[in-house]
Short mmCIF file of C-alpha atoms (C1' of nucleotides) in Angstrom, two decimals:
data_model
loop_
_atom_site.label_atom_id
_atom_site.label_comp_id
_atom_site.label_asym_id
_atom_site.label_seq_id
_atom_site.Cartn_x
_atom_site.Cartn_y
_atom_site.Cartn_z
CA UNK A 1 17.10 -10.17 21.31
CA UNK A 2 20.43 -8.37 22.67
CA UNK A 3 19.53 -4.97 24.57
CA UNK A 4 21.68 -2.38 26.01
CA UNK A 5 20.97 -0.38 29.28
CA UNK A 6 22.62 2.47 28.38
CA UNK A 7 21.10 6.12 27.88
CA UNK A 8 20.44 6.74 23.99
CA UNK A 9 23.96 8.85 22.85
CA UNK A 10 23.30 12.06 22.07
CA UNK A 11 23.69 13.66 18.67
CA UNK A 12 21.68 10.69 16.70
CA UNK A 13 18.83 13.11 15.82
CA UNK A 14 21.00 14.81 13.01
CA UNK A 15 20.79 11.19 11.38
CA UNK A 16 16.86 11.39 11.72
CA UNK A 17 15.63 13.83 8.59
CA UNK A 18 13.18 16.46 9.32
CA UNK A 19 11.70 15.15 12.81
CA UNK A 20 15.29 15.87 14.56
CA UNK A 21 13.57 17.81 16.96
CA UNK A 22 11.12 14.73 18.24
CA UNK A 23 14.15 12.40 18.09
CA UNK A 24 15.82 15.09 20.84
CA UNK A 25 12.38 15.27 23.15
CA UNK A 26 11.77 11.17 22.74
CA UNK A 27 15.73 10.75 23.76
CA UNK A 28 14.73 11.00 27.49
CA UNK A 29 12.71 8.02 27.89
CA UNK A 30 13.73 6.07 24.90
CA UNK A 31 15.45 2.63 25.45
CA UNK A 32 17.96 1.56 22.76
CA UNK A 33 18.50 -1.68 20.95
CA UNK A 34 21.31 -2.26 19.06
CA UNK A 35 19.97 -4.47 16.19
CA UNK A 36 21.94 -6.99 13.76
CA UNK A 37 20.69 -8.54 10.26
CA UNK A 38 17.22 -9.93 10.14
CA UNK A 39 16.91 -9.31 14.14
CA UNK A 40 13.37 -9.53 15.12
CA UNK A 41 11.84 -7.06 17.33
CA UNK A 42 8.72 -7.80 19.39
CA UNK A 43 5.76 -5.78 18.81
CA UNK A 44 4.11 -5.75 21.72
CA UNK A 45 5.11 -4.56 25.65
CA UNK A 46 3.62 -5.88 28.63
CA UNK A 47 1.73 -2.13 29.45
CA UNK A 48 0.30 -0.71 26.63
CA UNK A 49 1.85 -0.38 23.35
CA UNK A 50 5.10 0.73 23.09
CA UNK A 51 6.46 3.07 20.21
CA UNK A 52 9.60 2.18 18.37
CA UNK A 53 11.51 4.67 16.60
CA UNK A 54 14.69 3.92 14.04
CA UNK A 55 17.57 5.42 14.88
CA UNK A 56 20.14 3.64 12.39
CA UNK A 57 19.55 0.96 9.95
CA UNK A 58 16.31 -0.35 8.03
CA UNK A 59 13.55 -2.18 9.71
CA UNK A 60 10.51 -4.17 7.70
CA UNK A 61 6.74 -4.90 8.81
CA UNK A 62 5.76 -8.19 7.57
CA UNK A 63 2.93 -10.93 8.32
CA UNK A 64 2.54 -14.05 6.44
CA UNK A 65 -0.92 -14.33 4.94
CA UNK A 66 -3.50 -17.62 4.77
CA UNK A 67 -1.77 -18.80 1.01
CA UNK A 68 1.73 -18.97 2.66
CA UNK A 69 3.05 -16.27 1.38
CA UNK A 70 4.33 -13.19 2.66
CA UNK A 71 3.36 -9.35 2.51
CA UNK A 72 6.13 -6.63 3.74
CA UNK A 73 3.89 -3.95 4.36
CA UNK A 74 6.09 -1.10 4.87
CA UNK A 75 9.87 -0.46 5.40
CA UNK A 76 11.30 2.10 7.95
CA UNK A 77 13.99 4.42 7.76
CA UNK A 78 16.02 6.63 10.12
CA UNK A 79 13.79 8.51 11.51
CA UNK A 80 10.66 6.79 11.17
CA UNK A 81 8.11 5.48 14.23
CA UNK A 82 6.06 2.65 13.79
CA UNK A 83 4.07 0.65 16.61
CA UNK A 84 1.76 -2.68 16.53
CA UNK A 85 -1.59 -0.84 16.10
CA UNK A 86 0.09 0.16 12.85
CA UNK A 87 -0.83 -3.39 11.41
CA UNK A 88 -3.95 -4.87 11.12
CA UNK A 89 -5.21 -7.47 12.85
CA UNK A 90 -3.64 -10.18 11.23
CA UNK A 91 -1.83 -12.74 12.81
CA UNK A 92 2.26 -13.44 12.61
CA UNK A 93 3.11 -10.08 12.16
CA UNK A 94 6.88 -9.51 12.43
CA UNK A 95 9.06 -6.29 12.79
CA UNK A 96 12.96 -7.34 11.09
CA UNK A 97 15.54 -5.12 11.42
CA UNK A 98 17.22 -6.17 8.22
CA UNK A 99 20.43 -3.93 7.67
CA UNK A 100 23.79 -5.39 9.13
CA UNK A 101 23.80 -2.86 11.71
CA UNK A 102 21.13 -0.72 13.13
CA UNK A 103 19.67 1.11 16.32
CA UNK A 104 15.93 1.08 17.31
CA UNK A 105 14.47 2.74 20.68
CA UNK A 106 11.63 1.62 22.19
CA UNK A 107 9.76 3.73 23.96
CA UNK A 108 7.32 2.39 26.89
CA UNK A 109 3.65 3.62 26.29
CA UNK A 110 3.38 4.43 30.13
CA UNK A 111 6.62 6.80 30.09
CA UNK A 112 5.63 8.19 26.63
CA UNK A 113 1.89 9.09 27.97
CA UNK A 114 3.96 10.99 30.87
CA UNK A 115 6.69 12.67 28.71
CA UNK A 116 3.46 13.87 26.64
CA UNK A 117 1.75 15.36 29.53
CA UNK A 118 4.38 17.13 30.65
CA UNK A 119 5.64 18.59 27.49
CA UNK A 120 2.39 18.87 25.15
CA UNK A 121 4.61 19.74 22.47
CA UNK A 122 5.79 16.23 21.96
CA UNK A 123 2.61 14.90 20.91
CA UNK A 124 1.82 17.81 18.14
CA UNK A 125 5.83 16.71 17.14
CA UNK A 126 4.29 13.03 16.79
CA UNK A 127 1.10 13.77 15.02
CA UNK A 128 2.93 15.77 12.69
CA UNK A 129 5.08 13.10 11.92
CA UNK A 130 2.52 10.59 11.66
CA UNK A 131 0.95 12.62 9.11
CA UNK A 132 4.00 12.24 7.26
CA UNK A 133 4.84 9.03 7.72
CA UNK A 134 1.37 8.09 6.62
CA UNK A 135 2.41 9.49 3.23
CA UNK A 136 5.02 7.53 2.50
CA UNK A 137 2.17 4.24 3.01
CA UNK A 138 0.16 6.44 0.59
CA UNK A 139 3.71 6.94 -1.90
CA UNK A 140 3.70 3.15 -1.47
CA UNK A 141 0.11 2.32 -2.45
CA UNK A 142 0.57 4.22 -5.60
CA UNK A 143 3.40 2.73 -6.65
CA UNK A 144 2.05 -0.81 -6.33
CA UNK A 145 -1.21 1.01 -8.15
CA UNK A 146 0.27 2.51 -10.58
CA UNK A 147 4.12 1.73 -11.61
CA UNK A 148 4.87 -1.66 -13.72
CA UNK A 149 7.42 -4.41 -12.44
CA UNK A 150 10.36 -2.24 -13.63
CA UNK A 151 9.58 0.83 -12.29
CA UNK A 152 8.91 -0.65 -8.79
CA UNK A 153 11.74 -1.76 -8.62
CA UNK A 154 13.43 1.60 -9.78
CA UNK A 155 11.36 3.22 -6.88
CA UNK A 156 12.36 0.94 -4.21
CA UNK A 157 16.60 1.07 -5.52
CA UNK A 158 16.26 4.87 -5.47
CA UNK A 159 14.68 5.49 -2.66
CA UNK A 160 17.30 3.13 -0.57
CA UNK A 161 20.11 4.97 -2.22
CA UNK A 162 18.57 8.19 -1.25
CA UNK A 163 18.12 7.23 2.12
CA UNK A 164 20.48 5.00 3.06
CA UNK A 165 23.56 6.01 0.05
CA UNK A 166 26.62 7.21 0.43
CA UNK A 167 27.98 9.50 -2.47
CA UNK A 168 31.82 8.38 -4.33
CA UNK A 169 33.65 11.12 -5.43
CA UNK A 170 33.03 9.99 -8.97
CA UNK A 171 28.81 10.70 -8.42
CA UNK A 172 28.16 7.20 -8.22
CA UNK A 173 26.29 5.86 -4.80
CA UNK A 174 27.09 3.09 -3.02
CA UNK A 175 24.66 1.78 -0.55
CA UNK A 176 23.90 -1.40 1.75
CA UNK A 177 21.46 -3.66 0.13
CA UNK A 178 19.28 -5.19 2.81
CA UNK A 179 16.76 -7.12 0.70
CA UNK A 180 17.00 -9.98 -0.40
CA UNK A 181 15.08 -11.17 -3.79
CA UNK A 182 12.08 -12.20 -2.00
CA UNK A 183 11.87 -9.36 -0.04
CA UNK A 184 12.01 -6.88 -2.64
CA UNK A 185 8.91 -9.24 -4.37
CA UNK A 186 7.05 -9.47 -1.16
CA UNK A 187 7.40 -5.57 -0.62
CA UNK A 188 6.86 -4.63 -4.40
CA UNK A 189 4.05 -7.46 -5.00
CA UNK A 190 5.87 -9.13 -7.70
CA UNK A 191 7.97 -12.55 -7.94
CA UNK A 192 11.08 -13.40 -6.64
CA UNK A 193 11.89 -14.67 -10.47
CA UNK A 194 10.22 -11.31 -12.02
CA UNK A 195 12.13 -9.15 -9.70
CA UNK A 196 15.53 -11.01 -10.36
CA UNK A 197 14.95 -10.34 -14.36
CA UNK A 198 14.62 -6.69 -13.75
CA UNK A 199 17.48 -6.30 -11.61
CA UNK A 200 19.23 -8.26 -14.42
CA UNK A 201 18.00 -5.35 -16.81
CA UNK A 202 19.37 -2.88 -14.74
CA UNK A 203 22.42 -3.96 -14.61
CA UNK A 204 22.48 -4.87 -18.46
CA UNK A 205 21.52 -1.26 -18.56
CA UNK A 206 24.49 -0.21 -16.76
CA UNK A 207 22.60 1.62 -14.18
CA UNK A 208 23.73 -0.69 -11.18
CA UNK A 209 26.48 -3.07 -10.43
CA UNK A 210 27.43 -4.35 -7.02
CA UNK A 211 30.04 -2.83 -5.21
CA UNK A 212 31.09 -5.58 -2.38
CA UNK A 213 28.74 -7.97 -0.69
CA UNK A 214 25.67 -7.18 0.10
CA UNK A 215 26.53 -3.76 -1.32
CA UNK A 216 24.92 -1.74 -4.61
CA UNK A 217 26.18 1.06 -6.72
CA UNK A 218 24.73 3.11 -8.55
CA UNK A 219 26.16 4.90 -11.41
CA UNK A 220 23.72 7.31 -12.23
CA UNK A 221 20.44 8.11 -9.39
CA UNK A 222 19.23 10.70 -11.51
CA UNK A 223 18.88 8.24 -14.77
CA UNK A 224 17.43 5.64 -11.79
CA UNK A 225 15.00 7.56 -10.80
CA UNK A 226 13.81 8.64 -14.07
CA UNK A 227 12.75 4.82 -14.56
CA UNK A 228 9.94 5.52 -12.11
CA UNK A 229 7.87 8.14 -12.95
CA UNK A 230 6.62 8.53 -9.14
CA UNK A 231 9.73 9.31 -7.64
CA UNK A 232 10.35 11.90 -10.96
CA UNK A 233 6.96 13.48 -9.88
CA UNK A 234 8.49 13.93 -6.46
CA UNK A 235 11.72 15.77 -7.34
CA UNK A 236 9.99 18.71 -6.28
CA UNK A 237 9.04 18.64 -3.08
CA UNK A 238 12.59 17.42 -1.95
CA UNK A 239 11.79 17.94 1.82
CA UNK A 240 11.50 14.21 2.49
CA UNK A 241 14.33 13.41 0.45
CA UNK A 242 17.78 14.19 0.79
CA UNK A 243 19.64 13.73 -2.77
CA UNK B 1 -18.43 24.63 -1.27
CA UNK B 2 -21.39 24.45 0.58
CA UNK B 3 -20.49 25.10 4.30
CA UNK B 4 -22.50 26.12 7.19
CA UNK B 5 -21.69 28.00 10.36
CA UNK B 6 -23.52 26.20 13.14
CA UNK B 7 -21.86 24.50 15.90
CA UNK B 8 -22.07 20.80 15.34
CA UNK B 9 -24.89 18.81 16.73
CA UNK B 10 -24.42 16.42 19.29
CA UNK B 11 -24.64 12.72 19.36
CA UNK B 12 -22.57 12.18 16.52
CA UNK B 13 -19.81 10.72 17.96
CA UNK B 14 -22.18 6.96 18.13
CA UNK B 15 -21.61 7.14 14.04
CA UNK B 16 -17.97 7.04 14.30
CA UNK B 17 -16.84 3.97 15.83
CA UNK B 18 -14.18 3.54 18.12
CA UNK B 19 -12.91 6.63 18.46
CA UNK B 20 -16.07 8.60 19.66
CA UNK B 21 -14.52 10.20 22.72
CA UNK B 22 -12.06 11.78 20.33
CA UNK B 23 -14.69 12.53 18.39
CA UNK B 24 -16.62 14.18 21.65
CA UNK B 25 -13.39 16.21 22.40
CA UNK B 26 -12.75 17.92 19.46
CA UNK B 27 -16.49 18.94 18.43
CA UNK B 28 -15.82 21.95 20.79
CA UNK B 29 -13.11 23.73 17.66
CA UNK B 30 -15.01 21.64 14.88
CA UNK B 31 -16.31 23.45 11.49
CA UNK B 32 -19.01 21.14 10.18
CA UNK B 33 -19.12 20.87 6.60
CA UNK B 34 -22.31 19.24 4.98
CA UNK B 35 -20.89 17.02 1.89
CA UNK B 36 -22.99 16.04 -1.27
CA UNK B 37 -21.38 13.94 -3.71
CA UNK B 38 -18.54 14.68 -5.60
CA UNK B 39 -18.01 17.62 -3.91
CA UNK B 40 -14.76 18.82 -3.26
CA UNK B 41 -12.94 19.78 -0.09
CA UNK B 42 -9.94 21.90 -0.17
CA UNK B 43 -6.61 20.42 1.37
CA UNK B 44 -5.02 23.23 2.77
CA UNK B 45 -5.84 25.99 5.06
CA UNK B 46 -4.61 29.59 5.67
CA UNK B 47 -2.92 28.87 8.87
CA UNK B 48 -1.00 25.58 9.45
CA UNK B 49 -2.39 22.67 8.27
CA UNK B 50 -6.43 21.81 9.10
CA UNK B 51 -7.41 18.28 10.18
CA UNK B 52 -10.42 17.00 8.64
CA UNK B 53 -12.69 14.45 10.05
CA UNK B 54 -15.45 12.28 8.42
CA UNK B 55 -18.61 11.94 10.56
CA UNK B 56 -21.16 10.48 7.82
CA UNK B 57 -20.54 9.46 4.11
CA UNK B 58 -17.41 8.51 2.44
CA UNK B 59 -14.21 10.65 1.38
CA UNK B 60 -11.47 9.86 -0.47
CA UNK B 61 -8.50 11.05 -1.54
CA UNK B 62 -6.83 11.20 -5.17
CA UNK B 63 -4.69 12.42 -7.39
CA UNK B 64 -3.84 12.23 -11.57
CA UNK B 65 -0.40 10.84 -11.92
CA UNK B 66 1.74 11.88 -14.83
CA UNK B 67 0.88 8.83 -17.59
CA UNK B 68 -3.06 10.52 -16.76
CA UNK B 69 -3.78 8.01 -14.51
CA UNK B 70 -5.88 8.60 -11.35
CA UNK B 71 -4.80 7.13 -8.26
CA UNK B 72 -7.14 7.03 -4.86
CA UNK B 73 -5.12 6.57 -2.46
CA UNK B 74 -7.23 6.19 0.37
CA UNK B 75 -10.79 5.91 1.57
CA UNK B 76 -12.37 7.68 4.69
CA UNK B 77 -15.94 6.38 6.53
CA UNK B 78 -16.95 8.30 9.60
CA UNK B 79 -14.74 8.26 12.56
CA UNK B 80 -11.57 8.73 10.14
CA UNK B 81 -9.49 11.69 10.49
CA UNK B 82 -6.99 13.21 7.39
CA UNK B 83 -5.12 15.91 6.14
CA UNK B 84 -2.91 17.15 3.12
CA UNK B 85 0.34 16.12 5.16
CA UNK B 86 -0.94 12.44 4.49
CA UNK B 87 -0.44 12.86 0.72
CA UNK B 88 2.95 12.32 -0.67
CA UNK B 89 4.39 15.89 -2.66
CA UNK B 90 2.20 15.10 -5.57
CA UNK B 91 0.38 17.36 -7.51
CA UNK B 92 -3.21 17.64 -8.35
CA UNK B 93 -4.19 16.06 -5.33
CA UNK B 94 -7.80 16.08 -3.60
CA UNK B 95 -10.08 14.93 -1.54
CA UNK B 96 -13.56 14.51 -2.33
CA UNK B 97 -17.17 13.66 -0.58
CA UNK B 98 -18.98 10.50 -2.79
CA UNK B 99 -21.72 9.49 -0.79
CA UNK B 100 -25.12 11.45 -1.55
CA UNK B 101 -24.84 13.59 1.99
CA UNK B 102 -22.32 13.32 4.55
CA UNK B 103 -20.67 15.60 7.11
CA UNK B 104 -17.19 16.10 7.21
CA UNK B 105 -15.85 18.26 10.31
CA UNK B 106 -12.76 20.67 9.67
CA UNK B 107 -10.46 21.60 12.55
CA UNK B 108 -7.98 24.80 11.92
CA UNK B 109 -4.76 23.53 13.08
CA UNK B 110 -4.21 26.82 15.72
CA UNK B 111 -7.35 25.80 17.11
CA UNK B 112 -6.65 22.19 17.95
CA UNK B 113 -3.24 23.27 18.99
CA UNK B 114 -4.28 25.28 21.99
CA UNK B 115 -7.26 22.73 22.49
CA UNK B 116 -4.38 19.83 22.56
CA UNK B 117 -2.55 21.95 25.15
CA UNK B 118 -5.24 22.58 27.37
CA UNK B 119 -5.97 18.88 27.49
CA UNK B 120 -2.95 16.67 26.48
CA UNK B 121 -5.97 13.48 26.23
CA UNK B 122 -6.82 14.42 23.16
CA UNK B 123 -3.05 14.26 21.12
CA UNK B 124 -2.99 11.13 22.76
CA UNK B 125 -6.31 10.10 21.65
CA UNK B 126 -5.35 11.63 18.14
CA UNK B 127 -2.06 9.59 18.02
CA UNK B 128 -4.03 5.98 18.94
CA UNK B 129 -6.25 6.89 16.22
CA UNK B 130 -3.71 7.70 13.50
CA UNK B 131 -2.10 4.32 14.55
CA UNK B 132 -5.14 2.58 13.42
CA UNK B 133 -6.04 4.34 10.67
CA UNK B 134 -2.43 3.90 9.20
CA UNK B 135 -3.50 -0.16 9.79
CA UNK B 136 -6.09 0.65 6.78
CA UNK B 137 -3.33 1.47 4.62
CA UNK B 138 -1.65 -0.83 5.53
CA UNK B 139 -4.32 -3.81 4.54
CA UNK B 140 -4.73 -1.85 1.83
CA UNK B 141 -1.09 -2.40 0.52
CA UNK B 142 -1.87 -5.71 1.63
CA UNK B 143 -4.85 -6.00 -0.68
CA UNK B 144 -3.43 -4.28 -3.40
CA UNK B 145 -0.20 -6.71 -3.09
CA UNK B 146 -1.94 -9.85 -2.38
CA UNK B 147 -5.28 -10.29 -3.96
CA UNK B 148 -6.42 -11.08 -7.41
CA UNK B 149 -8.93 -8.55 -8.99
CA UNK B 150 -11.58 -10.69 -7.77
CA UNK B 151 -10.27 -11.05 -4.31
CA UNK B 152 -9.68 -6.85 -4.50
CA UNK B 153 -13.43 -6.17 -5.51
CA UNK B 154 -14.84 -8.18 -2.97
CA UNK B 155 -12.84 -6.64 -0.12
CA UNK B 156 -14.03 -3.28 -1.12
CA UNK B 157 -17.80 -4.29 -1.43
CA UNK B 158 -17.39 -6.03 2.01
CA UNK B 159 -15.70 -3.38 3.52
CA UNK B 160 -18.26 -0.95 2.09
CA UNK B 161 -21.47 -2.83 3.22
CA UNK B 162 -20.14 -3.59 6.59
CA UNK B 163 -19.05 0.08 7.36
CA UNK B 164 -21.87 1.85 5.53
CA UNK B 165 -24.72 -1.28 5.01
CA UNK B 166 -28.16 -1.74 6.96
CA UNK B 167 -29.09 -5.16 7.66
CA UNK B 168 -33.00 -6.33 6.53
CA UNK B 169 -34.89 -8.48 7.96
CA UNK B 170 -33.45 -11.13 5.39
CA UNK B 171 -30.60 -11.06 6.45
CA UNK B 172 -29.44 -8.95 3.01
CA UNK B 173 -27.38 -5.92 3.79
CA UNK B 174 -28.00 -3.10 1.10
CA UNK B 175 -25.68 -0.08 0.81
CA UNK B 176 -25.23 2.76 -1.02
CA UNK B 177 -22.55 2.39 -3.91
CA UNK B 178 -20.90 5.60 -4.06
CA UNK B 179 -18.01 4.32 -6.50
CA UNK B 180 -18.34 4.70 -9.82
CA UNK B 181 -16.56 1.87 -11.90
CA UNK B 182 -13.67 3.83 -12.84
CA UNK B 183 -13.54 4.64 -8.83
CA UNK B 184 -13.44 1.02 -8.19
CA UNK B 185 -10.84 0.35 -10.33
CA UNK B 186 -8.28 3.56 -9.43
CA UNK B 187 -8.75 2.52 -6.30
CA UNK B 188 -8.21 -1.16 -6.78
CA UNK B 189 -5.39 -1.04 -9.67
CA UNK B 190 -7.72 -2.44 -11.87
CA UNK B 191 -9.22 -1.28 -15.22
CA UNK B 192 -12.76 -0.43 -15.35
CA UNK B 193 -13.36 -2.78 -17.80
CA UNK B 194 -11.95 -5.31 -15.42
CA UNK B 195 -13.61 -4.31 -12.78
CA UNK B 196 -17.11 -4.47 -14.36
CA UNK B 197 -16.48 -7.92 -15.70
CA UNK B 198 -16.11 -9.04 -11.98
CA UNK B 199 -18.85 -7.26 -10.87
CA UNK B 200 -21.07 -9.14 -13.51
CA UNK B 201 -19.32 -12.40 -12.21
CA UNK B 202 -20.29 -11.02 -8.71
CA UNK B 203 -24.19 -10.71 -9.95
CA UNK B 204 -23.85 -14.25 -11.74
CA UNK B 205 -22.76 -16.19 -8.45
CA UNK B 206 -25.90 -14.63 -6.96
CA UNK B 207 -23.82 -12.76 -4.03
CA UNK B 208 -24.92 -9.34 -5.51
CA UNK B 209 -27.71 -7.54 -6.77
CA UNK B 210 -29.11 -3.97 -7.33
CA UNK B 211 -31.32 -2.86 -5.03
CA UNK B 212 -31.92 0.64 -6.26
CA UNK B 213 -30.53 3.41 -7.91
CA UNK B 214 -26.83 3.99 -6.73
CA UNK B 215 -27.30 1.09 -4.10
CA UNK B 216 -26.42 -2.30 -3.98
CA UNK B 217 -27.64 -5.72 -1.88
CA UNK B 218 -25.51 -8.39 -1.04
CA UNK B 219 -27.71 -11.48 -0.19
CA UNK B 220 -24.92 -13.16 1.46
CA UNK B 221 -22.28 -10.99 3.45
CA UNK B 222 -20.49 -13.79 5.13
CA UNK B 223 -20.18 -15.35 1.30
CA UNK B 224 -18.54 -12.40 -0.09
CA UNK B 225 -15.86 -11.77 2.69
CA UNK B 226 -15.03 -15.47 2.01
CA UNK B 227 -13.93 -14.16 -1.50
CA UNK B 228 -11.49 -12.53 -0.32
CA UNK B 229 -8.60 -14.23 1.85
CA UNK B 230 -7.69 -10.77 3.53
CA UNK B 231 -11.39 -9.99 5.03
CA UNK B 232 -11.43 -13.70 6.32
CA UNK B 233 -8.56 -13.83 7.65
CA UNK B 234 -9.33 -10.37 10.00
CA UNK B 235 -12.97 -12.05 11.24
CA UNK B 236 -10.82 -12.53 14.57
CA UNK B 237 -10.43 -9.28 15.44
CA UNK B 238 -13.92 -7.08 14.83
CA UNK B 239 -12.53 -4.53 16.63
CA UNK B 240 -12.56 -2.13 13.73
CA UNK B 241 -15.50 -3.81 11.94
CA UNK B 242 -19.39 -3.92 12.46
CA UNK B 243 -20.58 -6.92 11.22
"C1'" DC C 1 -38.16 10.02 -28.54
"C1'" DG C 2 -33.23 10.44 -28.37
"C1'" DC C 3 -28.77 11.84 -26.29
"C1'" DG C 4 -24.76 11.22 -23.64
"C1'" DA C 5 -22.22 8.82 -19.92
"C1'" DA C 6 -21.91 4.99 -17.97
"C1'" DC C 7 -21.47 0.43 -18.19
"C1'" DT C 8 -21.06 -4.50 -20.43
"C1'" DT C 9 -18.85 -7.88 -23.23
"C1'" DG C 10 -15.70 -9.86 -26.88
"C1'" DA C 11 -11.50 -11.05 -28.98
"C1'" DC C 12 -6.76 -10.06 -28.27
"C1'" DG C 13 -2.41 -8.55 -26.87
"C1'" DA C 14 1.03 -7.66 -23.44
"C1'" DT C 15 2.94 -8.42 -18.47
"C1'" DT C 16 3.55 -10.91 -14.84
"C1'" DT C 17 3.63 -15.52 -12.84
"C1'" DT C 18 4.60 -20.59 -12.28
"C1'" DC C 19 7.38 -24.43 -12.76
"C1'" DA C 20 11.65 -26.16 -13.64
"C1'" DA C 21 16.45 -26.74 -14.51
"C1'" DA C 22 20.75 -25.02 -13.88
"C1'" DG C 23 24.17 -21.72 -11.85
"C1'" DC C 24 26.86 -19.45 -8.37
"C1'" DG C 25 28.56 -18.24 -3.46
"C1'" DA C 26 29.58 -19.26 0.89
"C1'" DG C 27 30.39 -21.85 4.74
"C1'" DT C 28 31.59 -26.97 6.50
"C1'" DG C 29 33.93 -30.88 6.83
"C1'" DG C 30 37.39 -33.62 4.77
"C1'" DC D 1 43.18 -26.86 -0.39
"C1'" DC D 2 39.49 -28.70 -2.48
"C1'" DA D 3 34.92 -31.24 -2.75
"C1'" DC D 4 30.22 -30.85 -0.96
"C1'" DT D 5 26.29 -28.92 0.05
"C1'" DC D 6 22.61 -25.49 0.82
"C1'" DG D 7 20.40 -21.50 0.25
"C1'" DC D 8 19.85 -17.93 -3.15
"C1'" DT D 9 19.76 -15.99 -7.38
"C1'" DT D 10 19.45 -16.34 -12.52
"C1'" DT D 11 16.93 -18.19 -16.42
"C1'" DG D 12 13.57 -20.37 -20.03
"C1'" DA D 13 9.59 -21.20 -21.93
"C1'" DA D 14 4.42 -22.02 -21.18
"C1'" DA D 15 0.39 -20.62 -19.13
"C1'" DA D 16 -2.99 -17.45 -16.09
"C1'" DT D 17 -4.25 -12.91 -15.39
"C1'" DC D 18 -4.99 -8.22 -16.91
"C1'" DG D 19 -4.90 -4.58 -19.56
"C1'" DT D 20 -6.43 -2.83 -24.23
"C1'" DC D 21 -9.23 -1.23 -27.90
"C1'" DA D 22 -13.51 -1.31 -30.06
"C1'" DA D 23 -18.27 -2.58 -30.76
"C1'" DG D 24 -22.39 -2.76 -28.45
"C1'" DT D 25 -26.35 -2.31 -24.05
"C1'" DT D 26 -28.32 0.01 -20.96
"C1'" DC D 27 -29.73 3.93 -18.60
"C1'" DG D 28 -31.23 8.60 -16.81
"C1'" DC D 29 -32.68 13.01 -18.57
"C1'" DG D 30 -33.83 16.80 -21.29
#
DNA sequence: CGCGAACTTGACGATTTTCAAAGCGAGTGG
DNA sequence: CCACTCGCTTTGAAAATCGTCAAGTTCGCG
């Protein structure tokens, strides 16, 4: 694991969505970590439990279950916060940065604790953020519970595109695809084979194309979101969504 | 909705599991609500978003999705905390107390905010509790993602029995069953018919019996937990589990 | 006693998984 | 520069699980 010791750069708040003010306040006690593809992050710390904040890239939380199957619990995008205690007491839980380049801040609990006691506002902002982030877990529960395989894949792709993609002049959106077929399967509760079939179908329909190695293009993001009833339903509250 | 205006009674902390100290601290600004079966709780408040704390009984969060299907996002047991912002921006989200009798405290946000500014410890405890509660959402994601129908039902029943049941001298555990077949289905992402079939199978196997109206008996809780690989795996960390 | 709601159970059908084989694609070494 | 290999992906056919529909049963309640 490579870690830089420099203080975090200014100006990252703008990438971190709604909780920019929280990010600003945490910068003073954060230890920035530059992450590469498939880099594992240590979830436990020496004293107390550290808090992690994703600044760039995508981080997944996963574990290997008894039957040798892997489950991806959640994936975190810039602005999100995660901790070891967010995972149930399963053995073999990992946090992995999967984007080709990313940045994560580690906040040691004692440092955070003193910061929170100096400035009570910090803790309140974090409470609000945790509530909102719980809503993403709830959304994922809903996706697993109410969507078909095709709809689940559309939900993941549309989310990725909206959160990390860049819109081209043609209106198409290109984005890095940091999930392998197996990752998608483990996150969406499907089989890699099934995921592959679904991706092929989306390609045939013309909704999806390959931009470059490890990157996808969606020619019509609105149409992709329509494939997933959940996202279509959320469009009203664009608070946590950029497109 | 019936609400009492009395201050919360002392001594409830003991029912609330690991976060008794948080419950003690919140008692001063809590508005207690006695709940009956199928009583709906208002999720939004006048000023800011209230925080709810379950003291007794079981509360579920649900919503009706586009295709007229209901999804139960999460269920909360004594000691748990929930807020409206924990639900994604879906319309028709409800919180419903489903146990025959329960108690929920409502904490108005402004009151909580001033309490947190007086005593920073409160916010830190709530942050820790939110992290742990997120782990329950994660566990549910894992259940939906990795378990078969039979295993999911066993997971719900064993959880209910452990959290709300009483152990008889014979070793059997009786507990109130506040979920209808449809509730179980909506929570576990199954069909009511399928759930019914699975319950019949558990009864045939001798794992489950009916105690009284609305109550179940599990003659061998350890065996029931073995039906669900996830719970079997969690037994090591008995921190959040009473049996 | 009869009604209605919830639950049970069966047969059939659809989606998804499983198992197996073949196809690419990138990196390696000749 | 090309062949080779390894891992990931794709695709097919058969099997399992779960959903759907429909009919019957139980249970509580008036």
